[in-house]
PDB file of C-alpha atoms in Angstrom:
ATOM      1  CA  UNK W  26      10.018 127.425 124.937  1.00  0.00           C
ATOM      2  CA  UNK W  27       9.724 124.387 123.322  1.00  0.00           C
ATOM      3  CA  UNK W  28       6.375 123.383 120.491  1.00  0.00           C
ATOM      4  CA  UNK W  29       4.090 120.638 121.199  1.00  0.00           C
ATOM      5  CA  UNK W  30       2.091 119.285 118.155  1.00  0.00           C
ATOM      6  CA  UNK W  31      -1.348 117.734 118.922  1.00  0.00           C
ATOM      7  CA  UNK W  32      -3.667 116.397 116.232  1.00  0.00           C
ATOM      8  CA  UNK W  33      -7.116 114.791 116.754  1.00  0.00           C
ATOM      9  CA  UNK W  34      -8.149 112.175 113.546  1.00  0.00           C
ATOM     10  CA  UNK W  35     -11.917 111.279 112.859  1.00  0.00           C
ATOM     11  CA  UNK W  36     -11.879 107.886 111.670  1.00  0.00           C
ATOM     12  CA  UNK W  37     -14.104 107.333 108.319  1.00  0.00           C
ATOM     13  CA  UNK W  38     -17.159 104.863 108.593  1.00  0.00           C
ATOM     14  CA  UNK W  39     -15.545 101.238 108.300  1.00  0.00           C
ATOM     15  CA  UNK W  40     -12.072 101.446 109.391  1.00  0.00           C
ATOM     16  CA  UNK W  41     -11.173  98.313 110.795  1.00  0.00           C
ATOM     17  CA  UNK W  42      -8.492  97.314 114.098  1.00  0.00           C
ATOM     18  CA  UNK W  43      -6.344  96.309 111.366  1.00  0.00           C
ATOM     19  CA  UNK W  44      -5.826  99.511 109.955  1.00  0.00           C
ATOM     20  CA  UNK W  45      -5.474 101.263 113.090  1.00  0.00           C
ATOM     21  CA  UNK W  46      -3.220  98.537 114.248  1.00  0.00           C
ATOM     22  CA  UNK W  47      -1.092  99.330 110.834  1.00  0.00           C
ATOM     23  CA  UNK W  48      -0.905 102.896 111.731  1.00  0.00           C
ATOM     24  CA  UNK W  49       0.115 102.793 115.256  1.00  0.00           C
ATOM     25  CA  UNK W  50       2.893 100.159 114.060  1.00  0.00           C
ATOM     26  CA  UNK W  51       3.425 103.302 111.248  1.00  0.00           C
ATOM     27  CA  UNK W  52       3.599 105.782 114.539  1.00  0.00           C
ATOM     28  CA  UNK W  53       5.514 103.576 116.543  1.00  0.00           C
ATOM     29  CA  UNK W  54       8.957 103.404 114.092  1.00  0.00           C
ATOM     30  CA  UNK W  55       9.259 107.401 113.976  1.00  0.00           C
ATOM     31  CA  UNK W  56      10.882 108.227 117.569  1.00  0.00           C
ATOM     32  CA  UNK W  57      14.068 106.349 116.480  1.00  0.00           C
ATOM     33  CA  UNK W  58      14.191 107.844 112.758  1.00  0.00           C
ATOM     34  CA  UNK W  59      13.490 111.633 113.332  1.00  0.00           C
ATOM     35  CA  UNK W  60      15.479 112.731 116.588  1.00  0.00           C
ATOM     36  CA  UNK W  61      13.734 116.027 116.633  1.00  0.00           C
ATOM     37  CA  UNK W  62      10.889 114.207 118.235  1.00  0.00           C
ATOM     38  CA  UNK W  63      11.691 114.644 121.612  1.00  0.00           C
ATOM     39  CA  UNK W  64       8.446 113.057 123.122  1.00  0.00           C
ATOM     40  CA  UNK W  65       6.198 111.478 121.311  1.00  0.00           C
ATOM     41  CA  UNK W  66       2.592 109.809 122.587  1.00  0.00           C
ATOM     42  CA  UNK W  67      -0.213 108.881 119.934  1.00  0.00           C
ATOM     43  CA  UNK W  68      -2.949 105.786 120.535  1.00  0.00           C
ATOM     44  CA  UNK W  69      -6.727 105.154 119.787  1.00  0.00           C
ATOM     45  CA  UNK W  70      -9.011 106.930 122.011  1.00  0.00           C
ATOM     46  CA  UNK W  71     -10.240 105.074 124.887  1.00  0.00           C
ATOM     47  CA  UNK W  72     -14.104 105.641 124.860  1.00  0.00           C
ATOM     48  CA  UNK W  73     -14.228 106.882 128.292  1.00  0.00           C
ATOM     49  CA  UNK W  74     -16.229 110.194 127.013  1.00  0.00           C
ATOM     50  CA  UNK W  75     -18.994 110.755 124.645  1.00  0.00           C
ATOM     51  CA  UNK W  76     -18.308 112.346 121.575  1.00  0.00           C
ATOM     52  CA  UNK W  77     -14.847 112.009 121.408  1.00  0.00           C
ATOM     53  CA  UNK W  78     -12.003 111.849 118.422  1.00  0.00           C
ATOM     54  CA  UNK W  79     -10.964 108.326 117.359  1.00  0.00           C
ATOM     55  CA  UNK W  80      -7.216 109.047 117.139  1.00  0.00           C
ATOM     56  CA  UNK W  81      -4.721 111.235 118.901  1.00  0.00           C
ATOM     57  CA  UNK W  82      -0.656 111.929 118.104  1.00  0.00           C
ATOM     58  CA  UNK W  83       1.136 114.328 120.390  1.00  0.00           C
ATOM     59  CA  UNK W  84       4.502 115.599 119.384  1.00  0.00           C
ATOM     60  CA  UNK W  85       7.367 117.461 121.425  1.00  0.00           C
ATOM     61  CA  UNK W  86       9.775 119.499 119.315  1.00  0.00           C
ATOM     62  CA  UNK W  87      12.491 121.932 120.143  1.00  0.00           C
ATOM     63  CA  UNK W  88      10.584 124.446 117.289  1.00  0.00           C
ATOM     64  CA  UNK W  89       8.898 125.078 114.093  1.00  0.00           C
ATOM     65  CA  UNK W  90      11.841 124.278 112.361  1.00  0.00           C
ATOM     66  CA  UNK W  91      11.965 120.659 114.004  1.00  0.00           C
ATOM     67  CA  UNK W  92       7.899 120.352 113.178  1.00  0.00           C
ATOM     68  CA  UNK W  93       8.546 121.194 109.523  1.00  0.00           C
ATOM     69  CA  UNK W  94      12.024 118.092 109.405  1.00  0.00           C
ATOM     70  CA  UNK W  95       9.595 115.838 111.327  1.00  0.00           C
ATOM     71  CA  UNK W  96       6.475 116.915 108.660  1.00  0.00           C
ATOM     72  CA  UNK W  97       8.830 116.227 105.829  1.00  0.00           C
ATOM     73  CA  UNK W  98      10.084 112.934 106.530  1.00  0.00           C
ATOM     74  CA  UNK W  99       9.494 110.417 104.536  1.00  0.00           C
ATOM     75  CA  UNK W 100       9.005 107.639 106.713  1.00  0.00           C
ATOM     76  CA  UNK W 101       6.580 110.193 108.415  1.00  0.00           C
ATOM     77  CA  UNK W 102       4.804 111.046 104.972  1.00  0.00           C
ATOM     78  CA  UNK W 103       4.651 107.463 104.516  1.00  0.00           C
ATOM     79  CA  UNK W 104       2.312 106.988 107.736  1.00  0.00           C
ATOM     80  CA  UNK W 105       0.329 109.681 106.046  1.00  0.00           C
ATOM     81  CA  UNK W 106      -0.272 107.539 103.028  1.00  0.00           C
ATOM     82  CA  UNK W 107      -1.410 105.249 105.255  1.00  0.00           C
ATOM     83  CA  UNK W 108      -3.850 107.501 107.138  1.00  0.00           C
ATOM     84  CA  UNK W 109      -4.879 109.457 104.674  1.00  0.00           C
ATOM     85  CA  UNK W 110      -7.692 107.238 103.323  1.00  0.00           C
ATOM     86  CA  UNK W 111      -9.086 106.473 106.665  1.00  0.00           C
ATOM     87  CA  UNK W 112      -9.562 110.166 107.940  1.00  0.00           C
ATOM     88  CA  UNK W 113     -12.917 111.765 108.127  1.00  0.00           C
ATOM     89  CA  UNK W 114     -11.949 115.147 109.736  1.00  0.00           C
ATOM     90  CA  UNK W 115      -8.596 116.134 111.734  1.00  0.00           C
ATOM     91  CA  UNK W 116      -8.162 118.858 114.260  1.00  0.00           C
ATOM     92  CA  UNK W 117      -4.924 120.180 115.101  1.00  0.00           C
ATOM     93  CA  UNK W 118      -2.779 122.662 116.936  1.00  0.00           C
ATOM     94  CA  UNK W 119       0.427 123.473 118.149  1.00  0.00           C
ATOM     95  CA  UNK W 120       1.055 125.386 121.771  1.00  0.00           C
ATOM     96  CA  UNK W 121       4.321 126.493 123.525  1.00  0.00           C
ATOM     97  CA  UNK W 122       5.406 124.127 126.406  1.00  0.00           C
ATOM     98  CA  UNK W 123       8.146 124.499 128.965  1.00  0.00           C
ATOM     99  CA  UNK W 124      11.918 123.186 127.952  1.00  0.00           C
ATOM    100  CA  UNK W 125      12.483 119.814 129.276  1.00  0.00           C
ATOM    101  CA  UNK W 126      14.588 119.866 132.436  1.00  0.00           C
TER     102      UNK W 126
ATOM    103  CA  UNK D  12      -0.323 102.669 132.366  1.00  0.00           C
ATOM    104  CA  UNK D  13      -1.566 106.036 132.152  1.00  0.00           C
ATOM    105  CA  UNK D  14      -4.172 108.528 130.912  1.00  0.00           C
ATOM    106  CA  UNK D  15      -3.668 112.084 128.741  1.00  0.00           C
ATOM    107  CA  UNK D  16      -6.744 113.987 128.044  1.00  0.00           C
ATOM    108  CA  UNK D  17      -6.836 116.115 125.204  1.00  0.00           C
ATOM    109  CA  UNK D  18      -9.080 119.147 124.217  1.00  0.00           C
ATOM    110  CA  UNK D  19      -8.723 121.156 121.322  1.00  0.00           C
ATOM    111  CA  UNK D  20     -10.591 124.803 121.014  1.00  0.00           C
ATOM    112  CA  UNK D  21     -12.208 126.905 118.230  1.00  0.00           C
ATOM    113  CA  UNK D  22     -13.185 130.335 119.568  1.00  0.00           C
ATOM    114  CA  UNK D  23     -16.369 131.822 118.559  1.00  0.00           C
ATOM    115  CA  UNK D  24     -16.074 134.955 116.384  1.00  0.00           C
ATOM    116  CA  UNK D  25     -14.785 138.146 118.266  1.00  0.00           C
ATOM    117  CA  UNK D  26     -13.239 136.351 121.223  1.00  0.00           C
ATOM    118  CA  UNK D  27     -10.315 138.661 122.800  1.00  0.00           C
ATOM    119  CA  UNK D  28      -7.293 138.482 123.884  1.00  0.00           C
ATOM    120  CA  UNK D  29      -8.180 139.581 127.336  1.00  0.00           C
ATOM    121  CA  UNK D  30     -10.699 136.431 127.072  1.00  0.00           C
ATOM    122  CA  UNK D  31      -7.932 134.080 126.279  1.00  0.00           C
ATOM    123  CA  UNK D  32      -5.986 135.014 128.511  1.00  0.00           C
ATOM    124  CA  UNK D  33      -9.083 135.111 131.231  1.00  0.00           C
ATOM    125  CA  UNK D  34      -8.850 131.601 129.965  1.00  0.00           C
ATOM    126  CA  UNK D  35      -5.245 131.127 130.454  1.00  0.00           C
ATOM    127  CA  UNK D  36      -5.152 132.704 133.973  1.00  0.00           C
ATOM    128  CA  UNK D  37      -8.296 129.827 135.326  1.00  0.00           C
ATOM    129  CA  UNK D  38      -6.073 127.088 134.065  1.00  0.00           C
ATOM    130  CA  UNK D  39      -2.946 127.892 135.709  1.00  0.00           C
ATOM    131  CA  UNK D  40      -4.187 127.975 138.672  1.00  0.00           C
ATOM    132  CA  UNK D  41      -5.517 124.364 138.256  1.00  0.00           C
ATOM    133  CA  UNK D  42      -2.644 122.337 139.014  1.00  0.00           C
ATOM    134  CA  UNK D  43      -2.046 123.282 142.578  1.00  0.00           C
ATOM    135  CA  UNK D  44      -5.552 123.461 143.222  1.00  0.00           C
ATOM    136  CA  UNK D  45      -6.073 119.271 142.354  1.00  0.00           C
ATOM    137  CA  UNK D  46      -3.661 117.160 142.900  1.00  0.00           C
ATOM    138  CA  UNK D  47      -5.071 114.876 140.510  1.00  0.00           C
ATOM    139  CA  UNK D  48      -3.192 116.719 137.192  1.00  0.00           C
ATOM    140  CA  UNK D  49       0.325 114.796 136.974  1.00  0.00           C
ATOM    141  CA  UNK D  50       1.590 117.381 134.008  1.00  0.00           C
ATOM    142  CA  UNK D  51      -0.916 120.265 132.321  1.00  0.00           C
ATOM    143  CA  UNK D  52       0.142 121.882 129.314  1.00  0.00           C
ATOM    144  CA  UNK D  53      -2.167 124.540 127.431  1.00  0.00           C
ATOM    145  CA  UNK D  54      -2.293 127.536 125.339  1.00  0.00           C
ATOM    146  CA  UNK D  55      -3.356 129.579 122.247  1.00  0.00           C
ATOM    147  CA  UNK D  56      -2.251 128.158 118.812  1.00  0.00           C
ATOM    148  CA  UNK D  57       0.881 129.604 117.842  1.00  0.00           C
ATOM    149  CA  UNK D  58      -0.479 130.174 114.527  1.00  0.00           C
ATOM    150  CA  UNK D  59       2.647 128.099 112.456  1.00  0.00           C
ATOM    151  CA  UNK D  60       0.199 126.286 110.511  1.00  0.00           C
ATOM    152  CA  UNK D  61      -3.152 126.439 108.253  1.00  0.00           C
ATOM    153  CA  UNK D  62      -6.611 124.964 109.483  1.00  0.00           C
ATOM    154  CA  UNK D  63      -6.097 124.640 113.351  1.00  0.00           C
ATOM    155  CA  UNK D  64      -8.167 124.825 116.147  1.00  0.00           C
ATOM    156  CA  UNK D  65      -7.593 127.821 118.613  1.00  0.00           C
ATOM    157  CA  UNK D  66      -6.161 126.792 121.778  1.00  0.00           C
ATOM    158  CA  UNK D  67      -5.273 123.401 123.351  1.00  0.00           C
ATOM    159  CA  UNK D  68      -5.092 121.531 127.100  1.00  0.00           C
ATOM    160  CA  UNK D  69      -3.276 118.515 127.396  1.00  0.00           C
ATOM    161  CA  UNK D  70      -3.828 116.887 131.201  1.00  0.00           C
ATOM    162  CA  UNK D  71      -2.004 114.115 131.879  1.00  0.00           C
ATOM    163  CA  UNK D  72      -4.021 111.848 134.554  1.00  0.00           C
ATOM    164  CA  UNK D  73      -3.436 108.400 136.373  1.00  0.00           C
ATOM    165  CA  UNK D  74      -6.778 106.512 134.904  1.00  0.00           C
ATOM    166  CA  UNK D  75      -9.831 107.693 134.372  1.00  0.00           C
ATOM    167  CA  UNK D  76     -10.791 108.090 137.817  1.00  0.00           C
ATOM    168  CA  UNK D  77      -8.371 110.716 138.386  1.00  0.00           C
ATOM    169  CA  UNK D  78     -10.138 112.211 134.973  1.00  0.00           C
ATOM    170  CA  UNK D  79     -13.390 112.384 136.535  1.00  0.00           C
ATOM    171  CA  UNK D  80     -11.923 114.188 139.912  1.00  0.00           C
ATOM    172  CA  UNK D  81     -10.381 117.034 137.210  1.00  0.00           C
ATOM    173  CA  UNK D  82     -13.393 117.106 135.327  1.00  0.00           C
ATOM    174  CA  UNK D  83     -15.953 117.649 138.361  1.00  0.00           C
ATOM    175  CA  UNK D  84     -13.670 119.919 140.375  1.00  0.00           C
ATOM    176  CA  UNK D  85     -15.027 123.796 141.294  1.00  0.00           C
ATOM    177  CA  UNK D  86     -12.210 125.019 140.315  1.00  0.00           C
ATOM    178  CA  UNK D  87     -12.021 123.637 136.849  1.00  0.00           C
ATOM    179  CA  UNK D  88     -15.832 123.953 136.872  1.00  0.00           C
ATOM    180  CA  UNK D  89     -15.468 127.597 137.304  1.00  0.00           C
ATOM    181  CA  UNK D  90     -12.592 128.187 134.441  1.00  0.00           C
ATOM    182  CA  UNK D  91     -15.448 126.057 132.245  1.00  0.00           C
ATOM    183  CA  UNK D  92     -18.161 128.536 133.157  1.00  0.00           C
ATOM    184  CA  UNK D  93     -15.492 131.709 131.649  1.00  0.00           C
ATOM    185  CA  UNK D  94     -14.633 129.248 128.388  1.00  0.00           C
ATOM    186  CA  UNK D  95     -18.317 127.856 127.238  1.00  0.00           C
ATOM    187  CA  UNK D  96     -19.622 131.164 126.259  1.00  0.00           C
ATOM    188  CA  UNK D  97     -16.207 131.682 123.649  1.00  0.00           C
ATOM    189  CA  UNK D  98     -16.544 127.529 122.064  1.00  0.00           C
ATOM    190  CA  UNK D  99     -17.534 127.755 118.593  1.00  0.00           C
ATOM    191  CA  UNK D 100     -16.338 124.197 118.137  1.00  0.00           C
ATOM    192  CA  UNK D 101     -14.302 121.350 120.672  1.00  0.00           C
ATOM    193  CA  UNK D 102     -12.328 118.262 119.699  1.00  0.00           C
ATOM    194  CA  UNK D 103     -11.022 115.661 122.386  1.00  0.00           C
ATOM    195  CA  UNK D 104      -9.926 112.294 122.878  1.00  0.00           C
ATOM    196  CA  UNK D 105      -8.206 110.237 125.799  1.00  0.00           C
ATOM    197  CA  UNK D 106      -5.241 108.123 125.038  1.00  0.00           C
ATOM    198  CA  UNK D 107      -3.157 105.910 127.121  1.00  0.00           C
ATOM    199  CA  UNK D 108       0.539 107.093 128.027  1.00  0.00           C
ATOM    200  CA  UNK D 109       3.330 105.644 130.125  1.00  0.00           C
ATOM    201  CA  UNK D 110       3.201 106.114 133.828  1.00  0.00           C
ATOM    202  CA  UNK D 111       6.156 108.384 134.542  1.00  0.00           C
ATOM    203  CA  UNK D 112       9.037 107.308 135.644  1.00  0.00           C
TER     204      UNK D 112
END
């Protein structure tokens, strides 16, 4: 069984296009600088539903030992930095999920 | 492009594991019951990390009309009736993906 990561970000009050523009760009280098993410899907929410979170990242990885190298990385911490400032609240999990084929 | 739904869990206080996996059991069934679902992931936390929700659903969807068929089906309707009563808190957002394939 392999480990999906999902976490949910609550914008603060203010945060501009610009600076979610700068952290999807942020999002967008890390498939081809940590291999252990297998699958990796993140994007603004679309506003189709009421009361929804502003922000979503899903990540597939072979383990918990492949979420902790992909937590760790720098260019991944350095997204954080980024983020950081601009979240209100974050929700988070991580389930089991087949092997890929 | 393409639509994944996400829904993040808190259980109220007390919730079982029999109740989870009540839970569990309704939303396996899902898939072959509506077509609609094009991949459906879920399951408890696997309790690697600090501060996360309780359980997670990932449904991966065509657009958002293909949302709205999930949403309003019995079926799924009826798995919601056996999971409202355990929601101390909920956390979701809908975020475009690449069609597959």
């Amino acid at each position: 069984m392999a480990l999906r990561h999902i976490a949910l970000f609550r914008w603060t009050d203010g945060v501009t296009s610009e600076q979610v523009g700068e952290v999807v760009d942020g999002l967008s280098r890390l498939p081809s600088r940590i291999p252990e993410l297998r699958a990796y899907t993140f994007g603004p929410d679309l506003g189709v539903s009421d009361g929804t979170y502003d922000f979503g990242v899903v990540a597939d990885l072979a383990d918990e030992k492949a979420l902790t190298v992909y937590r760790e990385h720098p260019d991944h911490q350095a997204v954080l930095a980024v983020m950081r400032p601009l979240i209100a609240d974050r929700a988070s999990v991580q389930i089991h999920i087949a092997d890929p084929e």
